[in-house]
PDB file of C-alpha atoms and ligand atoms in Angstrom:
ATOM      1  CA  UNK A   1     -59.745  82.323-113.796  1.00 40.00           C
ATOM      2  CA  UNK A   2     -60.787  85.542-111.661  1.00 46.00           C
ATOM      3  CA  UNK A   3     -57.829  87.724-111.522  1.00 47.00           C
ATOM      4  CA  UNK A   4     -56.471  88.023-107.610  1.00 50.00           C
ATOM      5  CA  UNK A   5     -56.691  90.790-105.543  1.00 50.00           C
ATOM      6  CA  UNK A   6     -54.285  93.535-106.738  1.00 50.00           C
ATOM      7  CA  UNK A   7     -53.828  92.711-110.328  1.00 50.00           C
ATOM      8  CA  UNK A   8     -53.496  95.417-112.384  1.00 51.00           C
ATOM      9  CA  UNK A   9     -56.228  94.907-115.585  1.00 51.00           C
ATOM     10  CA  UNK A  10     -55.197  96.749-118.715  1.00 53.00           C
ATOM     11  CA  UNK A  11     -57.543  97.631-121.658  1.00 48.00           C
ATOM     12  CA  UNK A  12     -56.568  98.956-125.053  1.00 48.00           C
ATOM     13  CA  UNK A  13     -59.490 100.670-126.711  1.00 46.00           C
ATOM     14  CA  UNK A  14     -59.576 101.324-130.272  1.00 48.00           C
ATOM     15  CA  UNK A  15     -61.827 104.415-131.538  1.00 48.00           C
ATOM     16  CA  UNK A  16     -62.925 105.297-134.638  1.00 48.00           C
ATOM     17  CA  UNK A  17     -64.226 108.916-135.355  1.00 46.00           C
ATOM     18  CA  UNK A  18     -66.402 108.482-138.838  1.00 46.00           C
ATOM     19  CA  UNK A  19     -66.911 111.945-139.672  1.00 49.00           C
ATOM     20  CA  UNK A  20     -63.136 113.034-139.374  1.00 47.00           C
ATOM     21  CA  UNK A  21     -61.782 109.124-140.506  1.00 44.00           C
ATOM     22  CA  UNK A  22     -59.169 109.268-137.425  1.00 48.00           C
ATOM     23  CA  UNK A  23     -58.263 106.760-135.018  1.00 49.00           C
ATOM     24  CA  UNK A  24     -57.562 107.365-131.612  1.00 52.00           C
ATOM     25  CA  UNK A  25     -56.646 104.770-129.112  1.00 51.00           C
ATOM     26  CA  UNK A  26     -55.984 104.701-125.386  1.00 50.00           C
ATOM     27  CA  UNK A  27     -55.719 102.115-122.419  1.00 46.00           C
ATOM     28  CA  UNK A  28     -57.837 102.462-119.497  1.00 44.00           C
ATOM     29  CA  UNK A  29     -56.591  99.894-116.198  1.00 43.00           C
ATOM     30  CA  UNK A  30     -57.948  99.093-113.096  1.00 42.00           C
ATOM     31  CA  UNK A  31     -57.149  97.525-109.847  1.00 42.00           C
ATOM     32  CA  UNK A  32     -58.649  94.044-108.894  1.00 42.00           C
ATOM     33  CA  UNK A  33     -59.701  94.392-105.078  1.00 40.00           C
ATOM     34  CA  UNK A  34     -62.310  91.488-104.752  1.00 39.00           C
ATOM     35  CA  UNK A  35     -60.944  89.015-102.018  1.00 37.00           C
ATOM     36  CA  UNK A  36     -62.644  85.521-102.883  1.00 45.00           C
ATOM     37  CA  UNK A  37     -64.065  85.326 -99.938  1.00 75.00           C
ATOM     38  CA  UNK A  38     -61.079  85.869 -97.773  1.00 90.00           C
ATOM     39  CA  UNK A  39     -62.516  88.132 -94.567  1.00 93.00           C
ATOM     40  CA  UNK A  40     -59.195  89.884 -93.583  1.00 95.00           C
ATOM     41  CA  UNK A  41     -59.319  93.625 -94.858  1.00 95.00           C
ATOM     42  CA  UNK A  42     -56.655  94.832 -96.922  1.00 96.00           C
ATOM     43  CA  UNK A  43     -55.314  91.109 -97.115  1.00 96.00           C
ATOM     44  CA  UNK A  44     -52.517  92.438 -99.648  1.00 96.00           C
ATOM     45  CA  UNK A  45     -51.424  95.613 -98.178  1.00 97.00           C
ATOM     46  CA  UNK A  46     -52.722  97.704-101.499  1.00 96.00           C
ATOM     47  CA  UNK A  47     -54.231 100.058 -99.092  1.00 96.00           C
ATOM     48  CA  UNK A  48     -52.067 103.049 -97.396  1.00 96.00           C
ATOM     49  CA  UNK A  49     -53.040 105.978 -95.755  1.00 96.00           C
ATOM     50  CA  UNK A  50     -50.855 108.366 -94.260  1.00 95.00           C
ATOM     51  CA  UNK A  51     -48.411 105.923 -94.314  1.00 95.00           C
ATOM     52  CA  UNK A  52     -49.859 102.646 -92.453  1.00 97.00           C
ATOM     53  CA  UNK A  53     -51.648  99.956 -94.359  1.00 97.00           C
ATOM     54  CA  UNK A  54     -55.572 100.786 -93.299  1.00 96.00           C
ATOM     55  CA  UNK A  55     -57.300  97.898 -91.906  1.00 96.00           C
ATOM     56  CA  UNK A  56     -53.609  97.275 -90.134  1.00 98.00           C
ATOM     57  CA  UNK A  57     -51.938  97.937 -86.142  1.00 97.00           C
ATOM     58  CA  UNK A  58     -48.545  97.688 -85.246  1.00 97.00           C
ATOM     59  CA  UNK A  59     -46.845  97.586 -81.281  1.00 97.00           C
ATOM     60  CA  UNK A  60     -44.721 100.452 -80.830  1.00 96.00           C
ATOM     61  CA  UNK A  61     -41.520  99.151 -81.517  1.00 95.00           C
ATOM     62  CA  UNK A  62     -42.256  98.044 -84.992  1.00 97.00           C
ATOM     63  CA  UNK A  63     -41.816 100.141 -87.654  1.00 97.00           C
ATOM     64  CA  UNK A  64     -43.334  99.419 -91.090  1.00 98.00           C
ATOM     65  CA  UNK A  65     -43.230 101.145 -94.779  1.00 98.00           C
ATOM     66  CA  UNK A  66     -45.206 100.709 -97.966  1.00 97.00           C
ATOM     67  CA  UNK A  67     -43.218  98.958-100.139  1.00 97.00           C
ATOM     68  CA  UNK A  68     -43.654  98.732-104.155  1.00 97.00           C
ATOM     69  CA  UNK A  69     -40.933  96.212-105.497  1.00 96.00           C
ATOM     70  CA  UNK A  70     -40.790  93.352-103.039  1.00 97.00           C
ATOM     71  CA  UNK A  71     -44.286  92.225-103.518  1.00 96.00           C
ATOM     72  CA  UNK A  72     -45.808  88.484-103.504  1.00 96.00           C
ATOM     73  CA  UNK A  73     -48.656  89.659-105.628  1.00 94.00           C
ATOM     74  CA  UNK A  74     -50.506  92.612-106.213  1.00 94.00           C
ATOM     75  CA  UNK A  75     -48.796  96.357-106.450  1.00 95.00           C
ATOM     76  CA  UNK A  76     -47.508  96.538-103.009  1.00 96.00           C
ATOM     77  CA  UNK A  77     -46.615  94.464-100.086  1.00 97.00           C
ATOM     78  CA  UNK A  78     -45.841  95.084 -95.864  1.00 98.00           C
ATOM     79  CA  UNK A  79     -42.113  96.155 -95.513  1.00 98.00           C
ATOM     80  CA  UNK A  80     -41.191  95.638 -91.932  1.00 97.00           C
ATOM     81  CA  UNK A  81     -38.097  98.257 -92.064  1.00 96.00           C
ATOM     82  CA  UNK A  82     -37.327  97.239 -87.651  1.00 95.00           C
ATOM     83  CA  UNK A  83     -39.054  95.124 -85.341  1.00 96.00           C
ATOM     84  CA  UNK A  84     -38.055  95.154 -81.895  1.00 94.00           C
ATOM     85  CA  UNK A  85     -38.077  91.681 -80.192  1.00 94.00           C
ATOM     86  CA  UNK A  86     -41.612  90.113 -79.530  1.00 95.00           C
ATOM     87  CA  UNK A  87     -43.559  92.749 -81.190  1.00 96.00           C
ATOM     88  CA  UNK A  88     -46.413  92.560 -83.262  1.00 97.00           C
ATOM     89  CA  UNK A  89     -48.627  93.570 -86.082  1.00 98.00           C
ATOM     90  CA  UNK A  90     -52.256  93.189 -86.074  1.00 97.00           C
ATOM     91  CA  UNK A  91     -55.392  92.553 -88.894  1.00 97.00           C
ATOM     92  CA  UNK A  92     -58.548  94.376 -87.953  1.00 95.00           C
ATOM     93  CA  UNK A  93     -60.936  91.946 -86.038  1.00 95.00           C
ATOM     94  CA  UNK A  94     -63.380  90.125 -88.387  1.00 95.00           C
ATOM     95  CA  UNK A  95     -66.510  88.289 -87.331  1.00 94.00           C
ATOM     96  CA  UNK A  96     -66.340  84.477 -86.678  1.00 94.00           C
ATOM     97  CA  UNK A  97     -68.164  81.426 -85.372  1.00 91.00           C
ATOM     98  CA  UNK A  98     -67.263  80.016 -82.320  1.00 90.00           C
ATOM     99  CA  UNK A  99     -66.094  76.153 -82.767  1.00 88.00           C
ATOM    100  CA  UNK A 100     -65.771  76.269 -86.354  1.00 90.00           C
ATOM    101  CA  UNK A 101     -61.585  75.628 -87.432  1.00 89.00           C
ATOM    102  CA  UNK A 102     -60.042  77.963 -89.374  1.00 92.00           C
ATOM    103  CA  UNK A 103     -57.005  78.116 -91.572  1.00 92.00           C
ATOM    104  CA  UNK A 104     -54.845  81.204 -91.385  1.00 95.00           C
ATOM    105  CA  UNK A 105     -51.516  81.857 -93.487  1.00 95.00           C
ATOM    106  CA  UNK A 106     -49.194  84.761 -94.201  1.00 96.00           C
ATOM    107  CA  UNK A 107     -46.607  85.326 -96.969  1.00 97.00           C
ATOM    108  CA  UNK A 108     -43.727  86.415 -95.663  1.00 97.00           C
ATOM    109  CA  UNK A 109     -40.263  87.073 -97.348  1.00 97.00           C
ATOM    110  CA  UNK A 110     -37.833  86.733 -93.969  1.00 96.00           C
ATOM    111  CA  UNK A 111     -34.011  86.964 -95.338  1.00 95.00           C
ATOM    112  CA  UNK A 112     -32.427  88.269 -91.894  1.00 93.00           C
ATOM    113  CA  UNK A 113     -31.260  86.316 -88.672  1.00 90.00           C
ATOM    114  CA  UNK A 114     -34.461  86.721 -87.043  1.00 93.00           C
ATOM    115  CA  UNK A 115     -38.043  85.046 -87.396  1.00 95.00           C
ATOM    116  CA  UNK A 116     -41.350  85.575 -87.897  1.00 97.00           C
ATOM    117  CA  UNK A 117     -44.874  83.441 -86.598  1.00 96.00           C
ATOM    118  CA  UNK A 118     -48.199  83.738 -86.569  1.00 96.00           C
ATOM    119  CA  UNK A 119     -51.026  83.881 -83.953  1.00 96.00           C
ATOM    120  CA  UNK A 120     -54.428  84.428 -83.333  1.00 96.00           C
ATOM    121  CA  UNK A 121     -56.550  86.634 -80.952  1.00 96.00           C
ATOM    122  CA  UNK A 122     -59.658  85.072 -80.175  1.00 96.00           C
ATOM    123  CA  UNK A 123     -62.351  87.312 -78.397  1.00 94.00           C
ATOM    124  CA  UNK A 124     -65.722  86.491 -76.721  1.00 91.00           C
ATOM    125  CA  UNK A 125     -69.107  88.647 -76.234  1.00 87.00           C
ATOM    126  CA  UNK A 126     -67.491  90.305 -73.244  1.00 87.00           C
ATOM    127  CA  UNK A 127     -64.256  91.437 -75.068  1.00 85.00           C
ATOM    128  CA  UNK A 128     -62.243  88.824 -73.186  1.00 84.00           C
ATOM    129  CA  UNK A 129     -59.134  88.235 -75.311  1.00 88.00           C
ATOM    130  CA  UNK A 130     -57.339  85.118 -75.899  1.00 90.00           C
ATOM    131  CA  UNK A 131     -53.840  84.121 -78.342  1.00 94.00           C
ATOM    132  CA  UNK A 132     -53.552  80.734 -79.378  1.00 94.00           C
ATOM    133  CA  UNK A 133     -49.771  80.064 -81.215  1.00 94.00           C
ATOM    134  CA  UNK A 134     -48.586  78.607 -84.243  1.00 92.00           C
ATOM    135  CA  UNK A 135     -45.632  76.587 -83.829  1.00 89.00           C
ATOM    136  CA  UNK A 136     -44.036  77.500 -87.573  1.00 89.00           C
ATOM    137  CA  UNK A 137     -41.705  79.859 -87.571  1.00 93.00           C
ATOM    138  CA  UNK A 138     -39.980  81.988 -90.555  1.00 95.00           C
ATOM    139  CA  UNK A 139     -36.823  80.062 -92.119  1.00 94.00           C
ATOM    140  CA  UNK A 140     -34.158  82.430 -93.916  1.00 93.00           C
ATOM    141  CA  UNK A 141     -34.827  82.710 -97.279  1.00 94.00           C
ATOM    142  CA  UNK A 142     -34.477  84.772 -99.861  1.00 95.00           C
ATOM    143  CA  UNK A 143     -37.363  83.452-101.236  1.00 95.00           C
ATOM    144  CA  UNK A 144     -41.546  83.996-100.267  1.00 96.00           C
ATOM    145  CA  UNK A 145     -42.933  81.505 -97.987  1.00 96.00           C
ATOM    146  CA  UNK A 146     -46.321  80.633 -96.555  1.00 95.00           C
ATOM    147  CA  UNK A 147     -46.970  80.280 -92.697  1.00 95.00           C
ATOM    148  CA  UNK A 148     -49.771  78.888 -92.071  1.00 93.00           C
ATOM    149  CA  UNK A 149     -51.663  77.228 -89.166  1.00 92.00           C
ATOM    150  CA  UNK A 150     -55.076  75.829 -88.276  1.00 90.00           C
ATOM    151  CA  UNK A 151     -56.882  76.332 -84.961  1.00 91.00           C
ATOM    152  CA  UNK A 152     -60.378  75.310 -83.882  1.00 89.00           C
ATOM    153  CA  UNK A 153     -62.113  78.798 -82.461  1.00 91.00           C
ATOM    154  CA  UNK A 154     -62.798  78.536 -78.685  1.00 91.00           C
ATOM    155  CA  UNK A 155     -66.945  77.789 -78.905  1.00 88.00           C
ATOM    156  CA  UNK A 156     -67.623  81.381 -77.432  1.00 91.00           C
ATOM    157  CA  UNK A 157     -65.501  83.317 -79.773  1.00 93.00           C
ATOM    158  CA  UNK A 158     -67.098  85.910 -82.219  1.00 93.00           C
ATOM    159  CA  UNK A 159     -64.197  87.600 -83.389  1.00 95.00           C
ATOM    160  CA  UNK A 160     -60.718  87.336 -83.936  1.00 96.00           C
ATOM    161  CA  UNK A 161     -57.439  89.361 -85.091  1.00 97.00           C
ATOM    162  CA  UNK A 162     -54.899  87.666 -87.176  1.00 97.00           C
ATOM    163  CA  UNK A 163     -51.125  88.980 -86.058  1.00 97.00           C
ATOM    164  CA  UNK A 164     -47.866  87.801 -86.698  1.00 97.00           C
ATOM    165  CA  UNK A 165     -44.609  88.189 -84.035  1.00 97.00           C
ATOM    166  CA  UNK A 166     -41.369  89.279 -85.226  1.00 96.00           C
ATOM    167  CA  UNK A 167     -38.409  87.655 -83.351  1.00 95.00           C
ATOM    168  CA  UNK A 168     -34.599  88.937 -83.208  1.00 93.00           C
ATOM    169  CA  UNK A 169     -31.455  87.130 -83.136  1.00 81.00           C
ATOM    170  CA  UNK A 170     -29.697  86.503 -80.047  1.00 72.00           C
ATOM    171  CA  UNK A 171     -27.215  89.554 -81.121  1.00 71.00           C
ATOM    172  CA  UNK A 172     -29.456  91.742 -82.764  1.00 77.00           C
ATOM    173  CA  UNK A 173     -31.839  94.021 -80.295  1.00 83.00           C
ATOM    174  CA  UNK A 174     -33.676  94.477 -83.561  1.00 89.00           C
ATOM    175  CA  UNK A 175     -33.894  92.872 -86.933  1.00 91.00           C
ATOM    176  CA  UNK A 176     -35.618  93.761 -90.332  1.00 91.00           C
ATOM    177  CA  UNK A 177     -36.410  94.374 -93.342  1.00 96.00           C
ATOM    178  CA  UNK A 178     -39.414  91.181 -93.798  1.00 97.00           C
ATOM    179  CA  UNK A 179     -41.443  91.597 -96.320  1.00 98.00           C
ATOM    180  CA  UNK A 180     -45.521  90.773 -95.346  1.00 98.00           C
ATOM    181  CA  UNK A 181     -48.075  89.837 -98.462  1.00 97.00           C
ATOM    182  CA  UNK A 182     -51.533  87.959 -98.876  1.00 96.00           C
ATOM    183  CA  UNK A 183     -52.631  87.566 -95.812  1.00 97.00           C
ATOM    184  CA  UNK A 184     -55.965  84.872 -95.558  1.00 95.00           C
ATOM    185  CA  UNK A 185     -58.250  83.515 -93.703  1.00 95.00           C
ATOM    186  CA  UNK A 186     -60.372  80.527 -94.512  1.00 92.00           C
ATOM    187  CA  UNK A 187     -62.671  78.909 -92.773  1.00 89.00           C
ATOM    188  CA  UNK A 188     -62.729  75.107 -92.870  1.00 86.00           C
ATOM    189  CA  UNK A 189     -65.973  74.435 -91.165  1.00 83.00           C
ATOM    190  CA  UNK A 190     -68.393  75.751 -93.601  1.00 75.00           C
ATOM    191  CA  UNK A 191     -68.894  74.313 -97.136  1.00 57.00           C
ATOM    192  CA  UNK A 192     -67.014  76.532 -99.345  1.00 47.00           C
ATOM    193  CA  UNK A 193     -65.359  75.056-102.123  1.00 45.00           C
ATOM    194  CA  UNK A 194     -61.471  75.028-102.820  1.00 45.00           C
ATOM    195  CA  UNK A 195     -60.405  77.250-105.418  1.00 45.00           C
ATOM    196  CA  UNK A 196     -56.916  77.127-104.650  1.00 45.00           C
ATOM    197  CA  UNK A 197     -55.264  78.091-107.670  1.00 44.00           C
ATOM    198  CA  UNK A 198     -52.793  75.503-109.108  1.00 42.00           C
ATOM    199  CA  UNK A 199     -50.069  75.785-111.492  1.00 41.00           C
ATOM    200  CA  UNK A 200     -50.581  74.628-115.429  1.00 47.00           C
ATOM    201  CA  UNK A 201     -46.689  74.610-116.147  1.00 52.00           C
ATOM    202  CA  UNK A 202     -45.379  71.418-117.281  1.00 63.00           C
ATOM    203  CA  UNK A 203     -43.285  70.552-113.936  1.00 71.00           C
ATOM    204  CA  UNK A 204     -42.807  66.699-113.994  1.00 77.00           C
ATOM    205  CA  UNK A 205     -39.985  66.320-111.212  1.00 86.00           C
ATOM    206  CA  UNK A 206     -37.084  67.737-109.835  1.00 90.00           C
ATOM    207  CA  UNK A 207     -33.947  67.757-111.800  1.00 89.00           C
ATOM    208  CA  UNK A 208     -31.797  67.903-108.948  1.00 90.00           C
ATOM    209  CA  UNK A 209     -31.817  68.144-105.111  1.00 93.00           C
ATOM    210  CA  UNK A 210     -28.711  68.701-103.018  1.00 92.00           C
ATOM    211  CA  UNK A 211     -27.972  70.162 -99.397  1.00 92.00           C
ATOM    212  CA  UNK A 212     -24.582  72.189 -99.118  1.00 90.00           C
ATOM    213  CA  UNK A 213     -22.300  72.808 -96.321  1.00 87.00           C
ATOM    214  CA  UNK A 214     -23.781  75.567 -95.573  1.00 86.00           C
ATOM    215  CA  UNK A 215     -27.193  74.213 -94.159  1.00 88.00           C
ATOM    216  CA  UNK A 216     -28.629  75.274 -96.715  1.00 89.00           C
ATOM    217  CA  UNK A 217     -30.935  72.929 -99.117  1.00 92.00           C
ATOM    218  CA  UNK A 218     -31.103  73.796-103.226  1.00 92.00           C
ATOM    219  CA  UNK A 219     -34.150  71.898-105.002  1.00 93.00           C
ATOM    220  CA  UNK A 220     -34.380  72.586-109.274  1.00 92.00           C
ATOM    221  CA  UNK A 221     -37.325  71.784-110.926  1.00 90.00           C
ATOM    222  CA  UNK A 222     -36.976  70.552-114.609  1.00 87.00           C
ATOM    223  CA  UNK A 223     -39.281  73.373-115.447  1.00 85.00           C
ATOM    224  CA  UNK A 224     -39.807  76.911-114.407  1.00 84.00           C
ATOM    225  CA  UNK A 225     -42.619  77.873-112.003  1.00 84.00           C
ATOM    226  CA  UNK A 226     -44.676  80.569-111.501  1.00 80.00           C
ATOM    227  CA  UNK A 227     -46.597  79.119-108.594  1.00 81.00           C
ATOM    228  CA  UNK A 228     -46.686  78.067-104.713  1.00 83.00           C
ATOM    229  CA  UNK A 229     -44.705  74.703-103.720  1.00 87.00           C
ATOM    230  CA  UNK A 230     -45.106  72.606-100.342  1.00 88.00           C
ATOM    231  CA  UNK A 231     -42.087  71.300 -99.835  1.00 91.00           C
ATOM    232  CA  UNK A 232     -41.909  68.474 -96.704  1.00 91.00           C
ATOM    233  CA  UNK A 233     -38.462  66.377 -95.473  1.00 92.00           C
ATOM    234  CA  UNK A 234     -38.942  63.244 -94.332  1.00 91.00           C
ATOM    235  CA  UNK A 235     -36.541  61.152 -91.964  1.00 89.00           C
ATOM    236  CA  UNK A 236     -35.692  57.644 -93.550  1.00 85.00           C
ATOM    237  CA  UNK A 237     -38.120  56.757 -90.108  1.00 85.00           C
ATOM    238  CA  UNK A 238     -40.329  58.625 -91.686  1.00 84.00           C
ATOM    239  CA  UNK A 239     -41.076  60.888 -89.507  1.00 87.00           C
ATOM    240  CA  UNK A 240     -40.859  64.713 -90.535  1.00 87.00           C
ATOM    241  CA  UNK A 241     -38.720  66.998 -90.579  1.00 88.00           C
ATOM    242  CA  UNK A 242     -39.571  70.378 -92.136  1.00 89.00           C
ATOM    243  CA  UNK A 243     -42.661  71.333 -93.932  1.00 87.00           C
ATOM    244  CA  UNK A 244     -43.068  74.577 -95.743  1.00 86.00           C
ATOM    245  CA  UNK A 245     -44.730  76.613 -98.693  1.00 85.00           C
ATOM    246  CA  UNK A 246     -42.837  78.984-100.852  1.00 86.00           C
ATOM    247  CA  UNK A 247     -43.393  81.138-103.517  1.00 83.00           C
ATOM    248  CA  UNK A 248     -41.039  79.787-106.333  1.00 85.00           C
ATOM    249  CA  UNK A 249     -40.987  82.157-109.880  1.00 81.00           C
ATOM    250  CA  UNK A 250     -38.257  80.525-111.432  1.00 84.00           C
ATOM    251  CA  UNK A 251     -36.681  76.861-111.502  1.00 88.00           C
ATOM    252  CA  UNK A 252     -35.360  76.849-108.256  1.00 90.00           C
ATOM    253  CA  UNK A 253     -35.329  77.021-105.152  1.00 91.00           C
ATOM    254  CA  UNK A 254     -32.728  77.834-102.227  1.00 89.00           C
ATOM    255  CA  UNK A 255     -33.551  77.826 -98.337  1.00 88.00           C
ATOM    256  CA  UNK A 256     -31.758  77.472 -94.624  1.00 87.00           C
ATOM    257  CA  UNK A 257     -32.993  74.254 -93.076  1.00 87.00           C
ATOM    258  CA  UNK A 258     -30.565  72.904 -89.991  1.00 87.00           C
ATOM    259  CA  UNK A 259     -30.683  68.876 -90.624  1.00 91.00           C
ATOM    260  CA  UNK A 260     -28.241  66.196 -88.664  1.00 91.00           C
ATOM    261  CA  UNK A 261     -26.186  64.303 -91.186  1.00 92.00           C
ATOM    262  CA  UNK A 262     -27.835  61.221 -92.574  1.00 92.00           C
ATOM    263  CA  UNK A 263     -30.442  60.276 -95.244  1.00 92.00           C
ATOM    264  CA  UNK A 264     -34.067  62.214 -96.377  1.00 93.00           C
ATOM    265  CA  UNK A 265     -36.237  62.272 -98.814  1.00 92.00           C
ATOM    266  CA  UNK A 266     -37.696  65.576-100.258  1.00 93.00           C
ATOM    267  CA  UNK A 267     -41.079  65.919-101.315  1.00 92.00           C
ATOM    268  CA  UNK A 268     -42.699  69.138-103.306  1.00 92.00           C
ATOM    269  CA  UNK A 269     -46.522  69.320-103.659  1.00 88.00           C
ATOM    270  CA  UNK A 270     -47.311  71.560-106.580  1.00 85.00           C
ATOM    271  CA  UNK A 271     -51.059  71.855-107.386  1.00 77.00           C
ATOM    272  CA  UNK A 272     -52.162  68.154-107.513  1.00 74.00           C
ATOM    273  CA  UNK A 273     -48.955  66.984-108.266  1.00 80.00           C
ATOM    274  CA  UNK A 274     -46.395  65.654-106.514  1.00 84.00           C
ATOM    275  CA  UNK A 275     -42.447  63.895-106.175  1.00 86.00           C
ATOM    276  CA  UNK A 276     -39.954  62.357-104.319  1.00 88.00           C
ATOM    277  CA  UNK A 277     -35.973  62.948-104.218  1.00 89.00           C
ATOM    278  CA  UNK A 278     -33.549  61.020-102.012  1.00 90.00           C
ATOM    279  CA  UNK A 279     -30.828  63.988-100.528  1.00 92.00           C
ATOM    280  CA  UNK A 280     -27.685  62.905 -98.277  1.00 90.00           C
ATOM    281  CA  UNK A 281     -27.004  65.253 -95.263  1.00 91.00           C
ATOM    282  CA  UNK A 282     -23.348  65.325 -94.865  1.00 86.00           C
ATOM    283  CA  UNK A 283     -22.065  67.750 -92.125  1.00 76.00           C
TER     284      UNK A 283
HETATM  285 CA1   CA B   1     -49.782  92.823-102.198  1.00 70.58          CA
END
């Protein structure tokens, strides 16, 4: 498996001088950067200078640090230490082709009152911009979790930006810390194959699901993970009710999810495999 961007790859080298018969050893490491064919720059925030993340733009308003311990991979990750309401950060613009649909997600770690959602910026040979919306928005967690949305490019686009919106609480004029990481781009149109990678650890089911009075919902898996987990809630209709992708490095996981009182069922994709639990919503 190629090691993602980030990684830190350690060597140990052995050494043998023969004409002295001493041993000397060191270890040499080096930073992963290849992207897998993901076309935002600095997709992981590994990349500072002068402290902004290159490839990177921010609204005034915002104000953003590098930050070393709240990471979703790699060395580093996007700390947003303020974000006024309604402001934004930007990727640098990458080349596209017009019509073809693209898939575009951001890691985000979003533990405060206010919420986070990503957009795009579509522009044309003339410069002509244009923002299409997701309609996902951060949930509080203190856990990582994927937004992600899919839009078709208008047919005379040939570049875009990828940005995200931070969003305070009705109290709050401002609201941080989030925590940004992994940003990609795909795009579904051409041929590429998927090389999503999918967890190997022995996860059969859930060993329990229950939502408390606080709103908030608790899944444990009966094993621990070290890998990314769709989870979707499903009316007894059938209809849906939340779907989102977190980050779980443990056997559980804990998030804020509103729900009326009555009867779901929770499903968690992880890697090709999948399964259902009944939870009761009592409020
Ligand atoms: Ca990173």
């Amino acid at each position: 498996m190629p090691n993602p961007e980030g990684t830190e790859v350690r060597y140990f080298v052995w050494a043998i001088d023969d004409s002295n018969a001493t041993a000397q050893s060191d270890t040499f490491s080096y930073f992963v950067q290849t992207s897998g064919g993901n076309p935002i720059p600095n997709a992981g925030f590994e990349q500072w200078s002068g402290g902004d993340p290159v490839n990177w733009y921010r609204d005034n308003g915002i104000t953003w640090s590098e930050e070393l311990s709240v990471v979703h991979s790699g060395q580093r990750s996007l700390k947003i230490v303020n974000a006024d309401d309604r402001k934004n950060i930007y990727s640098d613009t990458v080349q596209i082709t017009g019509g073809h649909r693209y898939h575009i997600s951001f890691w985000v770690l979003d533990n405060v009152t206010g919420r986070a959602r990503i957009f795009v910026r579509w522009f044309n040979e003339s410069g002509y911009p244009d923002n299409d919306w997701s309609s996902v928005y951060s949930t509080d967690s203190p856990q990582w979790q994927r937004l992600e949305w899919e839009w078709t490019a208008p047919p005379n686009a040939q570049k875009l930006i990828v940005a995200l919106r931070f969003y305070t609480s009705n109290e709050k004029s401002t609201v941080g810390p989030f925590y940004v990481d992994d940003v990609e781009l795909s795009d579904l149109s051409s041929n590429s194959e998927d090389d999503e990678p999918h967890s190997l650890l022995p996860c059969h089911g859930f060993k329990s699901v229950f939502y408390d009075s606080g709103g908030r919902l608790h899944l444990r898996f009966d094993a621990e993970l070290k890998s990314n987990v769709m989870v979707s809630i499903y009316r007894l209709n059938g209809t849906r009710a939340f779907r989102g992708e977190f980050f779980v490095n443990s056997d559980a996981l804990l998030f804020s999810i509103p729900l009326e009182s009555g009867i779901y069922f929770v499903k968690a994709d992880i890697g090709a495999r999948s399964f259902v639990e009944k939870v009761v919503v009592l409020r």
